[in-house]
Amino acid sequence: DQQVKQNSPSLSVQEGRISILNCDYTNSMFDYFLWYKKYPAEGPTFLISISSIKDKNEDGRFTVFLNKSAKHLSLHIVPSQPGDSAVYFCAASGRGGADGLTFGKGTHLIIQP
Amino acid sequence: DTAVSQTPKYLVTQMGNDKSIKCEQNLGHDTMYWYKQDSKKFLKIMFSYNNKELIINETVPNRFSPKSPDKAHLNLHINSLELGDSAVYFCASSQTGIEKLFFGSGTQLSVL
């Protein structure tokens, strides 16, 4: 029973273009959403987050959009750079994080030179 | 200066053995977690401890026993290892009430 879904296992984008990674969730109790980035043989590192009271959060080249009615969020990276090549995990939490984070399966982003 | 460190990074062992993975965080956080990433790449929570007390215990075989000697350490002991235990195990920490987790670099466990 996947409560957080990332339906694209991989995504290839040309350097300098926009990368859009998508995530859907099913649990309406989730009220906080995060994106993590993971390089091979390393642990996931926090990238950006958004609370359910907002619909957009921006941090430099990274913007996360939340559509609560559709239970959908997306991560935009613009412009994409070679160092952005990694696996991106969408995660969600509810109840102030008391249940930990629920992760999606990840999307492998490949930035083509 | 690593914030969340776990050892060993690689662990290869035979079925039936008992092994431990250690985790330490120097962030001053009061909540620590163990996550498992299986062959299908799902990251699933196994346990969480808050100030040395067990808070979350997902459906994990009781061969897995976490131990928290203090709030900066959360070790994972696994008895009678099975082939299906092969996975990457990640330790993480956070401050209570803040959902942002900091992860260690993972322990690749291979059971032969």
mmCIF file of C-alpha atoms in Angstrom:
data_model
loop_
_atom_site.group_PDB
_atom_site.id
_atom_site.type_symbol
_atom_site.label_atom_id
_atom_site.label_comp_id
_atom_site.label_asym_id
_atom_site.label_seq_id
_atom_site.Cartn_x
_atom_site.Cartn_y
_atom_site.Cartn_z
ATOM 1 C CA ASP A 1 0.000 0.000 0.000
ATOM 2 C CA GLN A 2 1.992 2.919 -1.340
ATOM 3 C CA GLN A 3 0.898 6.140 0.299
ATOM 4 C CA VAL A 4 3.499 8.198 -1.572
ATOM 5 C CA LYS A 5 3.988 7.471 -5.246
ATOM 6 C CA GLN A 6 6.616 8.593 -7.695
ATOM 7 C CA ASN A 7 5.530 7.069 -10.956
ATOM 8 C CA SER A 8 8.587 7.961 -13.005
ATOM 9 C CA PRO A 9 11.546 5.736 -12.092
ATOM 10 C CA SER A 10 13.837 7.904 -14.205
ATOM 11 C CA LEU A 11 13.929 11.227 -16.002
ATOM 12 C CA SER A 12 16.493 12.552 -18.454
ATOM 13 C CA VAL A 13 16.833 16.327 -18.937
ATOM 14 C CA GLN A 14 19.263 18.443 -20.871
ATOM 15 C CA GLU A 15 21.595 20.718 -18.928
ATOM 16 C CA GLY A 16 20.160 24.206 -18.579
ATOM 17 C CA ARG A 17 16.541 23.075 -19.026
ATOM 18 C CA ILE A 18 13.872 22.657 -16.379
ATOM 19 C CA SER A 19 13.546 19.352 -14.514
ATOM 20 C CA ILE A 20 10.093 18.527 -13.152
ATOM 21 C CA LEU A 21 9.717 15.643 -10.748
ATOM 22 C CA ASN A 22 6.258 14.542 -9.685
ATOM 23 C CA CYS A 23 4.836 12.932 -6.591
ATOM 24 C CA ASP A 24 1.329 11.830 -5.599
ATOM 25 C CA TYR A 25 0.037 10.866 -2.179
ATOM 26 C CA THR A 26 -3.085 9.145 -0.928
ATOM 27 C CA ASN A 27 -3.159 9.861 2.802
ATOM 28 C CA SER A 28 -5.104 13.073 3.494
ATOM 29 C CA MET A 29 -3.585 13.217 6.982
ATOM 30 C CA PHE A 30 -0.227 14.173 5.491
ATOM 31 C CA ASP A 31 0.422 17.849 6.113
ATOM 32 C CA TYR A 32 4.120 18.289 5.470
ATOM 33 C CA PHE A 33 6.079 17.292 2.409
ATOM 34 C CA LEU A 34 9.787 17.073 1.723
ATOM 35 C CA TRP A 35 12.138 16.327 -1.125
ATOM 36 C CA TYR A 36 15.392 14.509 -0.538
ATOM 37 C CA LYS A 37 18.288 14.045 -2.905
ATOM 38 C CA LYS A 38 20.463 10.934 -2.837
ATOM 39 C CA TYR A 39 23.804 10.188 -4.479
ATOM 40 C CA PRO A 40 25.065 6.586 -4.784
ATOM 41 C CA ALA A 41 26.560 5.165 -1.568
ATOM 42 C CA GLU A 42 25.376 8.176 0.427
ATOM 43 C CA GLY A 43 22.382 8.852 2.616
ATOM 44 C CA PRO A 44 19.471 11.032 1.468
ATOM 45 C CA THR A 45 20.007 14.750 2.071
ATOM 46 C CA PHE A 46 17.237 17.249 2.622
ATOM 47 C CA LEU A 47 16.515 19.542 -0.302
ATOM 48 C CA ILE A 48 13.305 21.501 0.228
ATOM 49 C CA SER A 49 9.982 21.171 2.034
ATOM 50 C CA ILE A 50 6.483 22.580 2.041
ATOM 51 C CA SER A 51 3.705 22.756 4.580
ATOM 52 C CA SER A 52 0.145 21.996 3.554
ATOM 53 C CA ILE A 53 -0.862 25.588 4.322
ATOM 54 C CA LYS A 54 1.215 26.746 1.370
ATOM 55 C CA ASP A 55 1.084 25.923 -2.315
ATOM 56 C CA LYS A 56 4.608 26.962 -3.258
ATOM 57 C CA ASN A 57 8.021 27.149 -1.690
ATOM 58 C CA GLU A 58 11.151 28.351 -3.417
ATOM 59 C CA ASP A 59 14.832 28.002 -2.569
ATOM 60 C CA GLY A 60 17.250 29.130 -5.240
ATOM 61 C CA ARG A 61 16.934 26.886 -8.282
ATOM 62 C CA PHE A 62 14.466 24.595 -6.484
ATOM 63 C CA THR A 63 10.724 25.179 -6.219
ATOM 64 C CA VAL A 64 8.156 22.814 -4.783
ATOM 65 C CA PHE A 65 4.485 23.131 -5.711
ATOM 66 C CA LEU A 66 1.672 21.541 -3.737
ATOM 67 C CA ASN A 67 -1.838 20.899 -5.050
ATOM 68 C CA LYS A 68 -3.767 19.616 -2.041
ATOM 69 C CA SER A 69 -7.016 18.952 -3.864
ATOM 70 C CA ALA A 70 -5.188 16.725 -6.332
ATOM 71 C CA LYS A 71 -2.879 15.300 -3.640
ATOM 72 C CA HIS A 72 0.016 16.098 -5.895
ATOM 73 C CA LEU A 73 3.317 17.842 -5.513
ATOM 74 C CA SER A 74 6.126 18.586 -7.881
ATOM 75 C CA LEU A 75 9.724 19.686 -7.670
ATOM 76 C CA HIS A 76 11.042 22.080 -10.292
ATOM 77 C CA ILE A 77 14.761 22.539 -10.830
ATOM 78 C CA VAL A 78 15.771 25.353 -13.108
ATOM 79 C CA PRO A 79 18.235 25.559 -14.652
ATOM 80 C CA SER A 80 19.287 21.916 -14.330
ATOM 81 C CA GLN A 81 22.975 21.309 -13.731
ATOM 82 C CA PRO A 82 25.127 18.149 -14.044
ATOM 83 C CA GLY A 83 25.476 17.983 -10.238
ATOM 84 C CA ASP A 84 21.705 17.591 -9.998
ATOM 85 C CA SER A 85 21.996 14.046 -11.353
ATOM 86 C CA ALA A 86 20.830 11.925 -8.416
ATOM 87 C CA VAL A 87 17.831 10.019 -7.095
ATOM 88 C CA TYR A 88 15.112 12.303 -5.720
ATOM 89 C CA PHE A 89 12.780 11.033 -3.033
ATOM 90 C CA CYS A 90 9.455 12.598 -2.191
ATOM 91 C CA ALA A 91 8.457 12.191 1.474
ATOM 92 C CA ALA A 92 5.415 13.068 3.550
ATOM 93 C CA SER A 93 4.527 13.271 7.203
ATOM 94 C CA GLY A 94 1.531 13.910 9.407
ATOM 95 C CA ARG A 95 0.826 14.405 13.110
ATOM 96 C CA GLY A 96 3.865 16.630 13.511
ATOM 97 C CA GLY A 97 6.182 13.895 12.325
ATOM 98 C CA ALA A 98 5.149 11.482 15.063
ATOM 99 C CA ASP A 99 4.964 8.633 12.548
ATOM 100 C CA GLY A 100 8.236 9.462 10.827
ATOM 101 C CA LEU A 101 8.455 10.134 7.112
ATOM 102 C CA THR A 102 6.776 8.052 4.402
ATOM 103 C CA PHE A 103 8.886 7.942 1.278
ATOM 104 C CA GLY A 104 8.183 7.397 -2.395
ATOM 105 C CA LYS A 105 10.282 5.019 -4.444
ATOM 106 C CA GLY A 106 12.423 7.765 -5.920
ATOM 107 C CA THR A 107 13.059 9.193 -9.390
ATOM 108 C CA HIS A 108 16.508 8.939 -10.913
ATOM 109 C CA LEU A 109 17.231 12.284 -12.559
ATOM 110 C CA ILE A 110 19.915 12.293 -15.244
ATOM 111 C CA ILE A 111 21.161 15.619 -16.532
ATOM 112 C CA GLN A 112 22.553 15.320 -20.041
ATOM 113 C CA PRO A 113 25.382 17.695 -21.017
ATOM 114 C CA ASP B 1 32.606 16.480 10.926
ATOM 115 C CA THR B 2 29.870 13.947 10.100
ATOM 116 C CA ALA B 3 26.477 14.789 11.615
ATOM 117 C CA VAL B 4 25.016 11.263 11.553
ATOM 118 C CA SER B 5 27.555 8.486 11.325
ATOM 119 C CA GLN B 6 26.889 4.784 11.118
ATOM 120 C CA THR B 7 29.265 1.836 11.078
ATOM 121 C CA PRO B 8 30.080 -0.366 9.354
ATOM 122 C CA LYS B 9 29.411 0.891 5.838
ATOM 123 C CA TYR B 10 29.452 -2.650 4.431
ATOM 124 C CA LEU B 11 28.564 -5.846 6.265
ATOM 125 C CA VAL B 12 28.765 -9.273 4.638
ATOM 126 C CA THR B 13 27.772 -12.222 6.776
ATOM 127 C CA GLN B 14 26.371 -15.726 6.740
ATOM 128 C CA MET B 15 22.777 -16.716 7.388
ATOM 129 C CA GLY B 16 22.088 -17.400 11.037
ATOM 130 C CA ASN B 17 24.704 -14.984 12.373
ATOM 131 C CA ASP B 18 24.031 -12.097 14.746
ATOM 132 C CA LYS B 19 25.280 -8.641 13.804
ATOM 133 C CA SER B 20 25.048 -5.033 14.992
ATOM 134 C CA ILE B 21 25.051 -1.678 13.237
ATOM 135 C CA LYS B 22 26.003 1.390 15.233
ATOM 136 C CA CYS B 23 24.722 4.932 14.796
ATOM 137 C CA GLU B 24 25.738 8.186 16.418
ATOM 138 C CA GLN B 25 24.575 11.756 15.835
ATOM 139 C CA ASN B 26 26.280 14.945 17.004
ATOM 140 C CA LEU B 27 23.445 17.327 16.108
ATOM 141 C CA GLY B 28 21.905 17.410 19.558
ATOM 142 C CA HIS B 29 18.689 15.873 18.217
ATOM 143 C CA ASP B 30 16.417 13.949 20.532
ATOM 144 C CA THR B 31 14.790 11.602 18.003
ATOM 145 C CA MET B 32 16.579 8.886 16.068
ATOM 146 C CA TYR B 33 15.347 6.410 13.455
ATOM 147 C CA TRP B 34 16.229 3.308 11.553
ATOM 148 C CA TYR B 35 15.060 3.026 7.950
ATOM 149 C CA LYS B 36 15.455 0.088 5.593
ATOM 150 C CA GLN B 37 15.857 0.416 1.829
ATOM 151 C CA ASP B 38 15.044 -2.911 0.225
ATOM 152 C CA SER B 39 15.787 -4.248 -3.245
ATOM 153 C CA LYS B 40 12.761 -2.396 -4.635
ATOM 154 C CA LYS B 41 14.339 0.834 -3.370
ATOM 155 C CA PHE B 42 11.567 1.668 -0.901
ATOM 156 C CA LEU B 43 12.770 3.534 2.174
ATOM 157 C CA LYS B 44 10.657 2.258 5.070
ATOM 158 C CA ILE B 45 10.759 3.243 8.683
ATOM 159 C CA MET B 46 11.578 0.473 11.129
ATOM 160 C CA PHE B 47 11.940 2.198 14.491
ATOM 161 C CA SER B 48 12.130 5.591 16.075
ATOM 162 C CA TYR B 49 13.382 6.553 19.518
ATOM 163 C CA ASN B 50 12.780 9.790 21.365
ATOM 164 C CA ASN B 51 15.079 10.482 24.288
ATOM 165 C CA LYS B 52 15.951 6.788 24.530
ATOM 166 C CA GLU B 53 12.294 5.690 24.451
ATOM 167 C CA LEU B 54 10.816 3.592 21.664
ATOM 168 C CA ILE B 55 8.175 5.621 19.811
ATOM 169 C CA ILE B 56 7.640 3.837 16.516
ATOM 170 C CA ASN B 57 7.953 0.108 16.011
ATOM 171 C CA GLU B 58 6.727 -0.874 12.580
ATOM 172 C CA THR B 59 6.026 -4.459 11.619
ATOM 173 C CA VAL B 60 9.558 -5.694 11.934
ATOM 174 C CA PRO B 61 10.561 -9.231 13.005
ATOM 175 C CA ASN B 62 11.565 -9.360 16.650
ATOM 176 C CA ARG B 63 14.986 -10.559 15.500
ATOM 177 C CA PHE B 64 15.630 -6.828 15.067
ATOM 178 C CA SER B 65 16.272 -5.079 18.357
ATOM 179 C CA PRO B 66 17.180 -1.396 18.566
ATOM 180 C CA LYS B 67 19.094 -0.157 21.575
ATOM 181 C CA SER B 68 19.547 3.465 22.592
ATOM 182 C CA PRO B 69 22.120 3.896 25.384
ATOM 183 C CA ASP B 70 21.699 7.682 25.195
ATOM 184 C CA LYS B 71 19.928 10.117 22.935
ATOM 185 C CA ALA B 72 22.953 10.487 20.652
ATOM 186 C CA HIS B 73 23.180 6.764 19.875
ATOM 187 C CA LEU B 74 20.794 4.240 18.358
ATOM 188 C CA ASN B 75 22.230 0.838 17.542
ATOM 189 C CA LEU B 76 20.503 -1.940 15.632
ATOM 190 C CA HIS B 77 21.109 -5.544 16.584
ATOM 191 C CA ILE B 78 19.905 -8.317 14.287
ATOM 192 C CA ASN B 79 19.712 -11.941 15.427
ATOM 193 C CA SER B 80 19.637 -15.045 13.233
ATOM 194 C CA LEU B 81 20.157 -13.179 9.992
ATOM 195 C CA GLU B 82 18.142 -14.315 6.974
ATOM 196 C CA LEU B 83 18.664 -13.828 3.248
ATOM 197 C CA GLY B 84 15.727 -11.407 3.134
ATOM 198 C CA ASP B 85 17.475 -9.086 5.586
ATOM 199 C CA SER B 86 19.875 -8.050 2.823
ATOM 200 C CA ALA B 87 19.258 -4.335 2.290
ATOM 201 C CA VAL B 88 20.690 -0.910 2.992
ATOM 202 C CA TYR B 89 19.954 0.303 6.512
ATOM 203 C CA PHE B 90 19.909 4.039 7.183
ATOM 204 C CA CYS B 91 20.076 5.737 10.527
ATOM 205 C CA ALA B 92 18.563 9.222 10.824
ATOM 206 C CA SER B 93 17.900 11.865 13.436
ATOM 207 C CA SER B 94 15.674 14.891 13.910
ATOM 208 C CA GLN B 95 14.517 17.320 16.543
ATOM 209 C CA THR B 96 11.128 16.430 18.020
ATOM 210 C CA GLY B 97 8.294 18.109 16.154
ATOM 211 C CA ILE B 98 10.485 18.934 13.165
ATOM 212 C CA GLU B 99 9.994 16.605 10.258
ATOM 213 C CA LYS B 100 13.336 17.282 8.584
ATOM 214 C CA LEU B 101 15.501 14.191 9.032
ATOM 215 C CA PHE B 102 19.260 13.971 8.735
ATOM 216 C CA PHE B 103 20.490 10.633 7.423
ATOM 217 C CA GLY B 104 23.660 8.646 7.820
ATOM 218 C CA SER B 105 25.400 7.262 4.752
ATOM 219 C CA GLY B 106 23.882 3.807 5.109
ATOM 220 C CA THR B 107 25.048 0.273 5.875
ATOM 221 C CA GLN B 108 24.890 -2.215 3.018
ATOM 222 C CA LEU B 109 24.062 -5.565 4.627
ATOM 223 C CA SER B 110 24.544 -8.689 2.514
ATOM 224 C CA VAL B 111 23.463 -12.020 3.956
ATOM 225 C CA LEU B 112 24.893 -15.037 2.124
#
